[in-house]
CSV table of C-alpha atoms in Angstrom, one decimal:
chain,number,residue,atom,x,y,z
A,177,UNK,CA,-10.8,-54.8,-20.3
A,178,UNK,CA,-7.0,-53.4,-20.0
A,179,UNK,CA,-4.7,-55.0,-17.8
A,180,UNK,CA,-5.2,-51.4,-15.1
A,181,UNK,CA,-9.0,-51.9,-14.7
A,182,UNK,CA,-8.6,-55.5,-13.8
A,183,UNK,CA,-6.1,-55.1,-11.3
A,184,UNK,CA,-8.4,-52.2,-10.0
A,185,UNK,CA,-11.2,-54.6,-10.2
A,186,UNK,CA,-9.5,-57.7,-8.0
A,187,UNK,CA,-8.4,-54.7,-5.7
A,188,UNK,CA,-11.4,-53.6,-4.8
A,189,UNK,CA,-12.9,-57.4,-4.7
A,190,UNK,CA,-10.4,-58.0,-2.0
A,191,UNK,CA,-10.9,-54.8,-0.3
A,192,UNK,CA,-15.2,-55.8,0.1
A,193,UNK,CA,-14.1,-59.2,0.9
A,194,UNK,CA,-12.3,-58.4,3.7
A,195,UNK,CA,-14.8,-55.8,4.8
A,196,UNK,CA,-17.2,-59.1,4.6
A,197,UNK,CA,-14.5,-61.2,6.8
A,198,UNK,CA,-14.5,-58.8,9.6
A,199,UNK,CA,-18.0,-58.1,9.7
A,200,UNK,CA,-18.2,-62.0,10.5
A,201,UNK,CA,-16.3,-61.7,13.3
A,202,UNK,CA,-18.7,-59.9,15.3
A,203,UNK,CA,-20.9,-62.7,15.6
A,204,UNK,CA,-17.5,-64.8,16.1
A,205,UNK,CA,-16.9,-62.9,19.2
A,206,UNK,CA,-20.1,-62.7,20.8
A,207,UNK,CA,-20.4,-66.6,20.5
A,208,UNK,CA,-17.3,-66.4,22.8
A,209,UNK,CA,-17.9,-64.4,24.9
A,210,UNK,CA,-21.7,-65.3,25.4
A,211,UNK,CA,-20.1,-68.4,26.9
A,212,UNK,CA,-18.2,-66.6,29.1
A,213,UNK,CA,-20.7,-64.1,30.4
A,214,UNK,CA,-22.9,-67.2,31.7
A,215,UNK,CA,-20.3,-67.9,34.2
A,216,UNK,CA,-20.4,-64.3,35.4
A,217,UNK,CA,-20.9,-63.6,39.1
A,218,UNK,CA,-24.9,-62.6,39.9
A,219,UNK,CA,-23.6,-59.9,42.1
A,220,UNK,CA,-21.3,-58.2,39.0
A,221,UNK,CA,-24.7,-57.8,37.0
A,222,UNK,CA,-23.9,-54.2,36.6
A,223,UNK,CA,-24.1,-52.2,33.0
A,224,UNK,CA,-20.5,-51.6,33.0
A,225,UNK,CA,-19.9,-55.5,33.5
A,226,UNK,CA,-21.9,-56.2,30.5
A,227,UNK,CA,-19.9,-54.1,28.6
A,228,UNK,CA,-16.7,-55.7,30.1
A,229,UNK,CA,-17.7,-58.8,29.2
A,230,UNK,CA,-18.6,-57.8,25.4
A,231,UNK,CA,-15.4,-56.0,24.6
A,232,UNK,CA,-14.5,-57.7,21.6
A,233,UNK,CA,-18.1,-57.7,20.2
A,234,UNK,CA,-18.6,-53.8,21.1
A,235,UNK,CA,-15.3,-53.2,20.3
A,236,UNK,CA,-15.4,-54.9,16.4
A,237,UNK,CA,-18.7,-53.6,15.9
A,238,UNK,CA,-17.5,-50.1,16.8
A,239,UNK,CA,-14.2,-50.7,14.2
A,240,UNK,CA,-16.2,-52.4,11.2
A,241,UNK,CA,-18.3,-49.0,10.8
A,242,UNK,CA,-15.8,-46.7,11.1
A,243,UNK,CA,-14.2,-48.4,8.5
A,244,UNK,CA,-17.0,-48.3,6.4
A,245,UNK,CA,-17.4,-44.6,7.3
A,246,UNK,CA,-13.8,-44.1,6.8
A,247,UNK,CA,-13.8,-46.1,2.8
A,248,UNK,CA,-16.6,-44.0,2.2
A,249,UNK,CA,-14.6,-40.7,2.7
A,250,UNK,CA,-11.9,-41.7,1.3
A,251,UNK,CA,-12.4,-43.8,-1.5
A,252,UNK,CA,-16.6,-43.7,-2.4
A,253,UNK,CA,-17.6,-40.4,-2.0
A,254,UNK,CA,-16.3,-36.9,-3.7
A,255,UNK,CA,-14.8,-34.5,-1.5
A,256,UNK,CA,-17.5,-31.9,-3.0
A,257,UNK,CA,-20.5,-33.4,-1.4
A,258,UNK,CA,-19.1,-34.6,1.7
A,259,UNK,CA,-20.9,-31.2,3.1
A,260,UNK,CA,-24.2,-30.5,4.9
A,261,UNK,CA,-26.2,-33.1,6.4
A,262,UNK,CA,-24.2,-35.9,4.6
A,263,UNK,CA,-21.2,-34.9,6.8
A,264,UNK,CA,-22.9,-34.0,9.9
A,265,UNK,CA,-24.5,-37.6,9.8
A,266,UNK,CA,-21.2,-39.4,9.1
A,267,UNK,CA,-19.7,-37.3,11.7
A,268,UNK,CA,-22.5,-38.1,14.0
A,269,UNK,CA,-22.0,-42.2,13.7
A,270,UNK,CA,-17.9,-41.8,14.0
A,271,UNK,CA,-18.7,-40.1,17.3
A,272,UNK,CA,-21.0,-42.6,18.3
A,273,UNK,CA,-18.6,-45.7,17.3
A,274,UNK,CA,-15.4,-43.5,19.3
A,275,UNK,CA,-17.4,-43.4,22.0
A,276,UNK,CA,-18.2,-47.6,21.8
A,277,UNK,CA,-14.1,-47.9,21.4
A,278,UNK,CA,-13.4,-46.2,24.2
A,279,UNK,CA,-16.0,-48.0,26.0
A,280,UNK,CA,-14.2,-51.7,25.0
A,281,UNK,CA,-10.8,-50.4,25.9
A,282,UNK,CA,-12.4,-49.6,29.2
A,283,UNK,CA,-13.8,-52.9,29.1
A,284,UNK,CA,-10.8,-54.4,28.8
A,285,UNK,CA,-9.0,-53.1,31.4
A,286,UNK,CA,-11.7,-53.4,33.9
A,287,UNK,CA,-11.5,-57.4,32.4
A,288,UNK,CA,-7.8,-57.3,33.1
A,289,UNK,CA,-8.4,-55.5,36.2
A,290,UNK,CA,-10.7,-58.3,37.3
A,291,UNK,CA,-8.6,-61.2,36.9
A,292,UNK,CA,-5.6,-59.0,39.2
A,293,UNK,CA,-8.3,-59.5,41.3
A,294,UNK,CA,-8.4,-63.1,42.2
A,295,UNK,CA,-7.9,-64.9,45.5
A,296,UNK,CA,-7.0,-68.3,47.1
A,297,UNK,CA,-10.1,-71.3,46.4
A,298,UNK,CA,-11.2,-71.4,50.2
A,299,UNK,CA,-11.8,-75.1,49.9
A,300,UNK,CA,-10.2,-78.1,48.2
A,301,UNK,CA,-10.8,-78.3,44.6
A,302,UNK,CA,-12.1,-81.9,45.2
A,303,UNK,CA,-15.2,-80.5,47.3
A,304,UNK,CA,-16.3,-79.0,44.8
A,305,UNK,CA,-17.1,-81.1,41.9
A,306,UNK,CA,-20.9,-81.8,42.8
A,307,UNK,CA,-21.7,-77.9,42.6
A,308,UNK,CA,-20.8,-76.9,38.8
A,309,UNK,CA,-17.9,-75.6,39.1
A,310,UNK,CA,-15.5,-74.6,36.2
A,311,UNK,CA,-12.1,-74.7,35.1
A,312,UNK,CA,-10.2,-71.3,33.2
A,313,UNK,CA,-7.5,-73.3,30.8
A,314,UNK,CA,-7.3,-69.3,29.6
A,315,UNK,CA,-9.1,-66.0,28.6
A,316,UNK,CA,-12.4,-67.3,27.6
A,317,UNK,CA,-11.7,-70.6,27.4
A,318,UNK,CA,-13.5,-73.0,30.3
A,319,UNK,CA,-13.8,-76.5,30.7
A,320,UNK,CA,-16.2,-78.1,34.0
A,321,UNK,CA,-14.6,-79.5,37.1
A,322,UNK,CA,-14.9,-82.9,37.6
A,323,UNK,CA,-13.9,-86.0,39.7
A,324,UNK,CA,-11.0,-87.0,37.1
A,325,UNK,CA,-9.5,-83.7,36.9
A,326,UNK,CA,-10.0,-82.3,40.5
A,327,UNK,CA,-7.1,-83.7,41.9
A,328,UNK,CA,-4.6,-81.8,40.0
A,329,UNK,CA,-5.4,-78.5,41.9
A,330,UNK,CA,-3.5,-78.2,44.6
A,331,UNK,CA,-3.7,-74.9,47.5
A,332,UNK,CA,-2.6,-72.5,45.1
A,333,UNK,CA,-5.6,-72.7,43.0
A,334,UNK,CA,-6.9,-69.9,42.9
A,335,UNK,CA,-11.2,-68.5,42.8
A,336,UNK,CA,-11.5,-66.1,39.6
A,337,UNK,CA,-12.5,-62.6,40.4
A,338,UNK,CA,-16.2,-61.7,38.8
A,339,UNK,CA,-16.9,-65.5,37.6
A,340,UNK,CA,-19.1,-68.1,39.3
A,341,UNK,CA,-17.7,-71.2,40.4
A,342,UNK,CA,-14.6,-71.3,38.3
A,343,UNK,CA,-11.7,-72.0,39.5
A,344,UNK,CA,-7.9,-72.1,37.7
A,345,UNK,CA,-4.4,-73.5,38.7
A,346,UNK,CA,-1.3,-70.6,38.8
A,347,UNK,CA,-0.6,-71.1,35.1
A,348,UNK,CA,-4.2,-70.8,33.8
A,349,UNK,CA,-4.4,-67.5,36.0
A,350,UNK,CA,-1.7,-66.0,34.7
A,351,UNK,CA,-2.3,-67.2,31.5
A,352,UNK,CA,-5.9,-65.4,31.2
A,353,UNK,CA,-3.9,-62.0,32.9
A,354,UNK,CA,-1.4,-61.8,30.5
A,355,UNK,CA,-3.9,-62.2,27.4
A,356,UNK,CA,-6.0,-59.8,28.7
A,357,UNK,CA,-3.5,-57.3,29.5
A,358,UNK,CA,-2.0,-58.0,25.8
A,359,UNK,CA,-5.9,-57.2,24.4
A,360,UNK,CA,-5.8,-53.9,26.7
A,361,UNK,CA,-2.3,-53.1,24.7
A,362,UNK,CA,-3.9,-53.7,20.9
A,363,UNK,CA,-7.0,-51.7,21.9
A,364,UNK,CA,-5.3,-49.2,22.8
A,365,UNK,CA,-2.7,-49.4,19.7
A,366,UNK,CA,-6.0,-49.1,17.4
A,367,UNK,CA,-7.4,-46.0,18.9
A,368,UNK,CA,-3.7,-44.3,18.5
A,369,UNK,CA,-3.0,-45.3,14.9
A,370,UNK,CA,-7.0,-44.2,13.9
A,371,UNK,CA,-6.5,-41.1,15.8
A,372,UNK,CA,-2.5,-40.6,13.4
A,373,UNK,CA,-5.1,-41.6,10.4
A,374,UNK,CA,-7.0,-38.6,11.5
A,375,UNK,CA,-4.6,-36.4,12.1
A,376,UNK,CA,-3.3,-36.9,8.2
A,377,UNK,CA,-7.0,-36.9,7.0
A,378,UNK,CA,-8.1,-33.5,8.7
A,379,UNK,CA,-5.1,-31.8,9.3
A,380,UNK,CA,-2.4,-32.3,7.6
A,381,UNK,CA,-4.0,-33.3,4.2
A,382,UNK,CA,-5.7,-30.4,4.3
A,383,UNK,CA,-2.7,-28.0,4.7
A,384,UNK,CA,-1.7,-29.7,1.4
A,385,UNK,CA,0.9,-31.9,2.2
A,386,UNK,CA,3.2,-32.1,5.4
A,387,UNK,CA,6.8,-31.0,5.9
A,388,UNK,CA,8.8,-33.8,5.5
A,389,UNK,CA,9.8,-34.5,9.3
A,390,UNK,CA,6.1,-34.4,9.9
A,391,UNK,CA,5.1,-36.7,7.7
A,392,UNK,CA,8.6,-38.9,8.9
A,393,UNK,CA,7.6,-38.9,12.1
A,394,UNK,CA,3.7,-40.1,11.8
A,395,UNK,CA,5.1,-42.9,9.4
A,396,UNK,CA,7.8,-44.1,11.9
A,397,UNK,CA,5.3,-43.9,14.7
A,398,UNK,CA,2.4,-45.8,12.5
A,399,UNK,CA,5.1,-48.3,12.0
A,400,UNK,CA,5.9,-48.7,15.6
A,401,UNK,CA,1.8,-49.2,16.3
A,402,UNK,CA,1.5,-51.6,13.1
A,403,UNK,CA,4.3,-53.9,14.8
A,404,UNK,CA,3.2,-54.0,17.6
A,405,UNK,CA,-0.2,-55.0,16.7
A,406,UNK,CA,1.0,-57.6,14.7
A,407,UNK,CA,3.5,-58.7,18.1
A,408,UNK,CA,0.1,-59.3,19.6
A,409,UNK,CA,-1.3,-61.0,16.8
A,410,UNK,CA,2.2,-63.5,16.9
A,411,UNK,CA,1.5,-63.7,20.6
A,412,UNK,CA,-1.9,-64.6,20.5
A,413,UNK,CA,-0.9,-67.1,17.9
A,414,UNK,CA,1.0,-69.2,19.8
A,415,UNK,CA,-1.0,-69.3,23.1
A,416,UNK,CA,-3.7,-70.7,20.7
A,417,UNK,CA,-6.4,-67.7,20.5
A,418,UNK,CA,-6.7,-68.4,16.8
A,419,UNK,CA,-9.7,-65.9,16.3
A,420,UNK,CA,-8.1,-63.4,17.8
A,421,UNK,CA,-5.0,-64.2,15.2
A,422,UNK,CA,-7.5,-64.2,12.3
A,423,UNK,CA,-8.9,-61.0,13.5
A,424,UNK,CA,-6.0,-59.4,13.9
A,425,UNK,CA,-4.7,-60.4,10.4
A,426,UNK,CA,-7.9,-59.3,8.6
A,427,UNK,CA,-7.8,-55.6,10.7
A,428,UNK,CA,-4.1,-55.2,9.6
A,429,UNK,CA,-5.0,-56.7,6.2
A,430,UNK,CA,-7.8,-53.9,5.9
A,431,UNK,CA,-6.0,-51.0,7.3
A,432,UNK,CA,-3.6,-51.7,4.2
A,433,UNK,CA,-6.1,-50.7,2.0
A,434,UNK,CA,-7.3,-47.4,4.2
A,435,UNK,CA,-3.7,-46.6,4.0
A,436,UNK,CA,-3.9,-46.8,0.2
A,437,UNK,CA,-6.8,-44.5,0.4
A,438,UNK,CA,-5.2,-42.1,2.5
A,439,UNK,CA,-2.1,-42.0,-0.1
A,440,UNK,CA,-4.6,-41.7,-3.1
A,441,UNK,CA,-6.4,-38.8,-1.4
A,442,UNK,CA,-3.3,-37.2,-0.3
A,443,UNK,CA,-2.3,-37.0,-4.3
A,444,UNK,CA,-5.5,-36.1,-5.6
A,445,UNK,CA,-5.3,-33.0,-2.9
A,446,UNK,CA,-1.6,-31.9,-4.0
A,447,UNK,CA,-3.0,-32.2,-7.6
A,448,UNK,CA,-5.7,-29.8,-7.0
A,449,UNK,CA,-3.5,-27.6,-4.8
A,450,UNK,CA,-1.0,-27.6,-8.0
A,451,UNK,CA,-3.5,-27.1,-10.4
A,452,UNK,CA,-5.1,-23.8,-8.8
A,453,UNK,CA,-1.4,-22.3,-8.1
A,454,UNK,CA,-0.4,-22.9,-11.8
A,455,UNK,CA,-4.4,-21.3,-12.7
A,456,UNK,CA,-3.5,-18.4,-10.5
C-alpha cells in the first residue's frame, strides 16, 4: 500500500469516526434535556414547547443528516448520477432537516425568551422545601431545594418562567440567560455558514470557479462564523457545559472535512471545465 492510499485511508477513518461521534450526541442531548423537560410547567404543554425544550436533540439530529447528505454529494457519489429521483429524494430530506434547523433556532430563542421572562419567588425560599421544589445552578442543570440549602436565597430569588417549582438566585438566572442566548448565537452561526457552503456548492461551483473577491469575501466571512463558533465553544468551556464543548469541537472538527470536499469538488469542476475548453 503506498504511503498516498494510507493517508487517504486514516483520512477517511477519521472522517466516519467523527460522523460516529456526533451521531452519539443525539442521545447525549436528549438525556439532558429529558431531565429538563420533567420540570416543565403543565400549563406550557404546547407543541411548540416540546420543541423548545428539545432544541439540541432536534437540532443535532437535523445537522447529523445533512452532513451525511452533504458527504454523499460531495465526496460518495458522482456528479453524473446525482439526477432523477436520487436527487429529488436527497433534495427532499435536506428540506425536511432545514426546516427541523429552523425549528431549534426558534426553539432556542423562545428558550431564551422564556428565561427573560422570569419573576420575583412570591414566598420565602425556606417555605418551600416540603413541595419539590428545584434549584437552576444553570441552563439545564438542576439540583432539589432543601432545608440545608434554602437559606441562601434571599428576596431576589427569582421563580423560572415555563418550569415547575424551580427556583434560582440572580447569578444562576443570569447564568442560564446568557448560555441560552450564546446557543441562540451558534445556531444561528450554523445555518449562515451551511447556507455560504451552499452558495459555493450550487452557485458559484457551478459557474466554474468564482472571481477572486467573491471567493475572498465568502472565505473571510466563513472565517468570521468559524470563530465565532469556536468563541462559544471557549465560552461554554469555561462555564462548565462540557457536552456542549465536545459538540462543538466534533461539528467544527467535521466541517473541516466538508470543507475539504468542497475544495476537492471545486478542482475536479475546473478540471472538467479546462478539459472541454482545450477539447473545443
Amino acid at each position: 500500500m503506498t504511503e498516498v492510499a494510507l493517508g487517504y485511508r486514516v483520512f477517511q477513518v477519521v472522517k466516519y469516526a467523527t460522523f460516529f461521534l456526533l451521531s452519539l450526541n443525539i442521545g447525549f442531548f436528549f438525556a439532558e434535556e429529558l431531565a429538563t423537560a420533567r420540570l416543565t410547567t403543565q400549563a406550557a404543554g404546547e407543541a411548540f414547547l416540546s420543541f423548545q425544550l428539545f432544541s439540541a436533540t432536534l437540532d443535532t439530529i437535523a445537522w447529523v443528516v445533512l452532513l451525511i447528505l452533504f458527504e454523499l454529494e460531495t465526496a460518495v457519489i458522482p456528479d453524473h448520477r446525482l439526477v432523477g429521483a436520487l436527487r429529488y429524494s436527497i433534495h427532499g430530506i435536506r428540506m425536511i432537516c432545514t426546516a427541523g434547523i429552523i425549528t431549534a433556532f426558534m426553539g432556542y430563542f423562545g428558550e431564551w425568551q422564556t428565561l427573560l421572562g422570569s419573576t420575583p419567588l412570591a414566598a420565602p425560599a425556606c417555605s418551600l422545601v416540603d413541595d419539590g421544589w428545584s434549584i437552576m445552578l444553570k441552563l439545564d442543570d438542576f439540583m432539589p431545594l432543601t432545608a440545608d440549602n434554602c437559606a441562601q436565597f434571599g428576596a431576589d430569588t427569582s421563580a423560572v418562567s415555563g418550569l415547575e417549582q424551580v427556583l434560582a438566585a440572580p447569578a444562576g438566572l443570569q447564568a442560564a440567560q446568557r448560555l441560552a442566548f450564546v446557543d441562540v448565537i451558534n445556531a444561528g452561526v450554523w445555518i449562515l455558514v451551511v447556507v455560504l457552503l451552499e452558495i459555493e456548492v450550487r452557485v458559484l461551483s457551478r459557474w466554474g470557479g468564482a472571481p477572486r473577491l467573491m471567493a475572498f469575501a465568502a472565505n473571510s466571512l466563513k472565517g468570521l462564523f468559524y470563530a465565532t463558533l469556536f468563541a462559544a465553544a471557549v465560552y461554554w468551556g469555561f462555564k462548565g457545559k462540557f457536552l456542549d464543548v465536545w459538540d462543538a469541537s466534533l461539528w467544527l472538527f467535521a466541517f473541516v472535512f466538508i470543507e475539504l470536499n468542497v475544495f476537492e469538488w471545486q478542482q475536479e469542476i475546473r478540471d472538467q471545465s479546462s478539459a472541454s475548453r482545450n477539447l473545443s
